[in-house]
Tab-separated table of C-alpha atoms in Angstrom:
chain	number	residue	atom	x	y	z
A	10	MET	CA	12.007	-39.190	-72.152
A	11	PRO	CA	11.214	-42.930	-70.729
A	12	THR	CA	13.634	-45.676	-72.359
A	13	GLY	CA	13.974	-49.451	-72.509
A	14	ARG	CA	12.353	-50.593	-68.763
A	15	ALA	CA	11.218	-47.567	-68.059
A	16	GLN	CA	9.069	-47.091	-71.385
A	17	GLN	CA	7.899	-50.267	-70.531
A	18	LYS	CA	6.543	-49.169	-67.026
A	19	GLU	CA	4.985	-46.222	-68.099
A	20	GLU	CA	3.057	-48.190	-71.073
A	21	THR	CA	1.982	-50.856	-68.541
A	22	ARG	CA	0.454	-48.270	-66.244
A	23	LEU	CA	-1.372	-46.251	-69.155
A	24	ARG	CA	-2.453	-49.844	-70.288
A	25	VAL	CA	-4.187	-50.054	-66.554
A	26	LEU	CA	-5.413	-46.990	-66.359
A	27	LYS	CA	-7.275	-47.124	-69.187
A	28	ALA	CA	-8.970	-50.557	-68.457
A	29	ALA	CA	-9.540	-49.264	-64.809
A	30	ARG	CA	-11.130	-46.354	-66.096
A	31	ARG	CA	-13.785	-48.205	-68.325
A	32	HIS	CA	-14.209	-50.775	-65.594
A	33	PHE	CA	-15.267	-47.827	-62.994
A	34	GLU	CA	-17.246	-46.092	-65.914
A	35	GLU	CA	-19.578	-49.519	-66.551
A	36	HIS	CA	-19.229	-51.296	-63.081
A	37	GLY	CA	-18.720	-48.502	-60.957
A	38	PHE	CA	-16.095	-48.158	-57.819
A	39	GLU	CA	-17.960	-50.999	-55.856
A	40	GLU	CA	-18.107	-54.273	-58.529
A	41	ALA	CA	-15.181	-53.039	-60.255
A	42	ASN	CA	-12.742	-55.931	-60.368
A	43	LEU	CA	-8.749	-55.459	-59.965
A	44	ARG	CA	-7.952	-58.910	-61.777
A	45	ALA	CA	-10.908	-57.341	-64.810
A	46	ILE	CA	-8.974	-55.079	-64.418
A	47	ALA	CA	-5.462	-56.696	-64.896
A	48	ALA	CA	-7.003	-59.186	-67.445
A	49	GLU	CA	-8.252	-56.198	-70.221
A	50	ALA	CA	-4.601	-54.984	-69.590
A	51	ASN	CA	-3.095	-57.922	-70.157
A	52	VAL	CA	-1.457	-58.211	-67.282
A	53	SER	CA	-1.089	-59.936	-63.792
A	54	ALA	CA	-3.184	-58.803	-60.851
A	55	ALA	CA	0.118	-58.597	-59.049
A	56	THR	CA	1.342	-56.430	-61.552
A	57	VAL	CA	-1.472	-53.854	-61.198
A	58	ILE	CA	-0.388	-53.913	-57.440
A	59	VAL	CA	3.094	-53.456	-58.032
A	60	HIS	CA	1.848	-49.909	-59.733
A	61	PHE	CA	-0.829	-49.057	-57.647
A	62	LYS	CA	-1.277	-50.503	-53.440
A	63	ASP	CA	-5.084	-50.978	-54.102
A	64	LYS	CA	-8.248	-50.451	-55.833
A	65	LYS	CA	-8.714	-47.293	-54.295
A	66	GLU	CA	-5.435	-46.257	-55.158
A	67	LEU	CA	-5.976	-47.365	-58.471
A	68	LEU	CA	-9.361	-45.410	-58.865
A	69	HIS	CA	-7.410	-42.360	-57.520
A	70	ALA	CA	-4.947	-42.313	-60.435
A	71	ALA	CA	-7.142	-43.007	-63.160
A	72	LEU	CA	-9.483	-40.375	-62.010
A	73	PHE	CA	-6.923	-37.585	-61.458
A	74	ASP	CA	-5.168	-37.933	-64.427
A	75	ASP	CA	-8.264	-37.293	-66.340
A	76	LEU	CA	-9.496	-34.142	-64.104
A	77	GLU	CA	-5.865	-32.964	-64.649
A	78	GLU	CA	-6.103	-33.170	-68.175
A	79	THR	CA	-8.942	-31.306	-68.241
A	80	ILE	CA	-8.285	-28.698	-66.051
A	81	GLU	CA	-5.087	-28.163	-68.125
A	82	ARG	CA	-6.933	-28.370	-71.711
A	83	ALA	CA	-10.377	-26.142	-70.347
A	84	LEU	CA	-7.728	-23.164	-69.327
A	85	ARG	CA	-5.615	-23.321	-71.987
A	86	GLU	CA	-8.176	-23.401	-74.636
A	87	LEU	CA	-9.759	-19.928	-74.244
A	88	PRO	CA	-11.809	-17.836	-76.772
A	89	GLU	CA	-10.689	-14.133	-76.961
A	90	ALA	CA	-14.123	-13.190	-75.428
A	91	ASP	CA	-15.674	-11.558	-72.901
A	92	LEU	CA	-15.412	-12.765	-69.037
A	93	GLU	CA	-19.077	-14.649	-69.548
A	94	ALA	CA	-17.967	-16.421	-72.178
A	95	GLN	CA	-14.430	-17.467	-70.926
A	96	LEU	CA	-16.147	-18.572	-68.150
A	97	HIS	CA	-19.066	-20.393	-70.474
A	98	ALA	CA	-16.276	-21.817	-72.425
A	99	ILE	CA	-14.766	-23.542	-68.841
A	100	THR	CA	-17.969	-25.161	-67.295
A	101	GLU	CA	-18.731	-26.390	-70.867
A	102	SER	CA	-15.622	-28.389	-70.980
A	103	PHE	CA	-15.970	-29.350	-66.860
A	104	PHE	CA	-19.087	-30.659	-67.598
A	105	GLY	CA	-18.695	-32.177	-71.137
A	106	TYR	CA	-16.260	-34.688	-69.763
A	107	TYR	CA	-18.964	-35.344	-66.661
A	108	GLN	CA	-21.714	-35.424	-69.019
A	109	ALA	CA	-19.204	-37.917	-71.176
A	110	HIS	CA	-18.500	-40.347	-68.293
A	111	PRO	CA	-21.730	-40.508	-65.713
A	112	LYS	CA	-20.943	-42.946	-63.532
A	113	LEU	CA	-17.487	-42.187	-63.263
A	114	SER	CA	-17.865	-38.862	-63.177
A	115	ARG	CA	-20.084	-39.322	-59.682
A	116	THR	CA	-17.244	-41.727	-58.399
A	117	LEU	CA	-14.663	-38.331	-59.133
A	118	LEU	CA	-17.135	-36.324	-56.964
A	119	LYS	CA	-17.573	-38.619	-53.973
A	120	GLU	CA	-13.450	-39.707	-54.141
A	121	SER	CA	-12.084	-36.445	-55.072
A	122	LEU	CA	-14.105	-34.350	-52.010
A	123	PHE	CA	-12.737	-36.945	-49.880
A	124	ALA	CA	-9.509	-37.947	-50.553
A	125	GLU	CA	-7.012	-39.046	-48.244
A	126	PRO	CA	-3.019	-37.805	-48.938
A	127	PRO	CA	-1.887	-37.645	-51.317
A	128	TRP	CA	-4.574	-37.275	-52.946
A	129	ALA	CA	-6.209	-34.692	-50.978
A	130	GLN	CA	-3.524	-32.418	-51.920
A	131	ARG	CA	-3.510	-33.039	-54.950
A	132	PHE	CA	-6.674	-32.570	-55.436
A	133	SER	CA	-6.801	-29.294	-53.721
A	134	GLY	CA	-3.536	-28.370	-55.578
A	135	GLN	CA	-6.180	-28.617	-59.189
A	136	VAL	CA	-8.745	-26.200	-57.115
A	137	THR	CA	-5.849	-23.545	-56.589
A	138	LYS	CA	-5.153	-23.523	-59.981
A	139	VAL	CA	-8.513	-23.010	-61.729
A	140	HIS	CA	-9.006	-20.543	-58.597
A	141	ALA	CA	-6.423	-18.454	-59.905
A	142	ARG	CA	-7.072	-18.608	-63.112
A	143	ILE	CA	-10.794	-17.770	-62.897
A	144	ALA	CA	-9.580	-14.590	-60.256
A	145	GLY	CA	-6.643	-13.783	-63.412
A	146	LEU	CA	-9.743	-13.749	-65.623
A	147	TYR	CA	-11.897	-11.501	-63.310
A	148	GLN	CA	-9.091	-8.904	-62.993
A	149	ALA	CA	-8.206	-8.503	-66.072
A	150	ALA	CA	-12.000	-8.316	-67.086
A	151	ALA	CA	-12.325	-5.365	-64.466
A	152	THR	CA	-9.087	-3.777	-65.492
A	153	LYS	CA	-10.815	-3.528	-68.989
A	154	ALA	CA	-13.774	-2.007	-67.394
A	155	GLY	CA	-11.989	0.713	-65.763
A	156	VAL	CA	-12.992	-1.166	-62.387
A	157	ASP	CA	-10.871	-0.997	-58.978
A	158	ALA	CA	-10.991	-5.006	-58.610
A	159	THR	CA	-9.187	-4.750	-55.433
A	160	GLY	CA	-9.663	-7.492	-53.302
A	161	GLU	CA	-12.429	-8.401	-55.592
A	162	ALA	CA	-11.010	-11.179	-57.570
A	163	PRO	CA	-10.340	-13.944	-55.237
A	164	LEU	CA	-13.319	-13.531	-53.972
A	165	PHE	CA	-14.837	-13.765	-57.480
A	166	ALA	CA	-13.279	-16.971	-58.340
A	167	VAL	CA	-14.493	-18.547	-54.895
A	168	ALA	CA	-18.027	-17.632	-56.263
A	169	TYR	CA	-17.471	-19.141	-59.299
A	170	LEU	CA	-16.195	-22.515	-57.681
A	171	SER	CA	-19.311	-22.694	-55.039
A	172	PHE	CA	-21.937	-22.116	-58.285
A	173	TYR	CA	-20.147	-24.586	-59.953
A	174	TYR	CA	-20.107	-27.412	-57.288
A	175	PHE	CA	-23.437	-26.600	-56.403
A	176	ALA	CA	-24.077	-27.554	-60.270
A	177	LEU	CA	-22.400	-30.406	-60.273
A	178	ILE	CA	-23.856	-31.982	-57.431
A	179	ALA	CA	-27.119	-31.367	-58.535
A	180	TRP	CA	-26.423	-33.165	-61.524
A	181	ALA	CA	-24.612	-36.008	-59.940
A	182	GLN	CA	-27.930	-35.932	-57.852
A	183	GLY	CA	-29.953	-36.069	-61.414
A	184	ALA	CA	-32.081	-33.148	-59.264
A	185	ASN	CA	-30.476	-30.688	-62.809
A	186	ASP	CA	-29.583	-31.816	-66.190
A	187	ALA	CA	-28.508	-28.224	-67.086
A	188	PRO	CA	-25.480	-27.792	-65.562
A	189	VAL	CA	-24.046	-25.471	-67.963
A	190	ARG	CA	-27.140	-23.235	-68.058
A	191	MET	CA	-27.375	-22.701	-64.010
A	192	VAL	CA	-23.939	-22.147	-64.301
A	193	ASP	CA	-24.079	-19.214	-66.688
A	194	GLY	CA	-27.301	-18.173	-65.062
A	195	LEU	CA	-25.423	-17.910	-61.611
A	196	VAL	CA	-22.611	-15.752	-62.696
A	197	ALA	CA	-24.643	-13.528	-64.653
A	198	GLN	CA	-26.215	-12.974	-61.404
A	199	HIS	CA	-23.571	-12.295	-59.663
A	200	LEU	CA	-21.973	-10.165	-62.163
A	201	ARG	CA	-24.148	-7.881	-62.287
A	202	GLY	CA	-23.280	-4.436	-59.769
A	203	LEU	CA	-20.134	-6.079	-60.435
A	204	LEU	CA	-18.390	-5.223	-63.446
A	205	PRO	CA	-20.410	-2.900	-66.378
A	206	ARG	CA	-22.192	-4.546	-68.871
A	207	PRO	CA	-21.150	-3.811	-72.430
A	208	PRO	CA	-23.602	-1.750	-74.384
A	209	THR	CA	-25.568	-3.454	-76.427
A	210	ARG	CA	-25.898	-2.768	-80.223
A	211	ARG	CA	-29.076	-1.226	-81.608
A	212	THR	CA	-29.880	-2.181	-85.153
A	213	ARG	CA	-31.967	0.486	-87.202
A	214	LYS	CA	-35.116	0.067	-87.857
């Protein structure tokens, strides 16, 4: 646990990131001003530069920290349910963050896809983590259903991510206001023929 000067430095960094997220959300990346961010964080502009060499690095730090937290929470807090319900929970968690921060999320989409090192590697690592978790969920569901999923699990995870990014881009462009429903529908359609669906309960008349 950091103490003394190290703790003070970390507290300053977190304060700057909090202010940066608000300014990027309110004004967008181009209009956000380092001096205004510094003033809100109660530090000098020079102090911001000590922590983050320029505005783009500040943006990446703010966005990737947020995204990392969202990913960790989404993958950790899964319901004890079937595969579709688990994937729905992951999708809903991601889009819950995006829809709560629409301008920031559009910037996140643009900057994460075209980020330079080291942020490109960090983004790739986050995607790899989600891919591995989705593949594991599919493998577990296939095993439970008595289906041989050899080679299928990683491909299904790629399919899920393609559905997710298609819906995210459509939402970011204002072409779809129900991205979670879109992903759910694409996943359900894709799973037909891959895994047997659980039998529906018949009610007595």
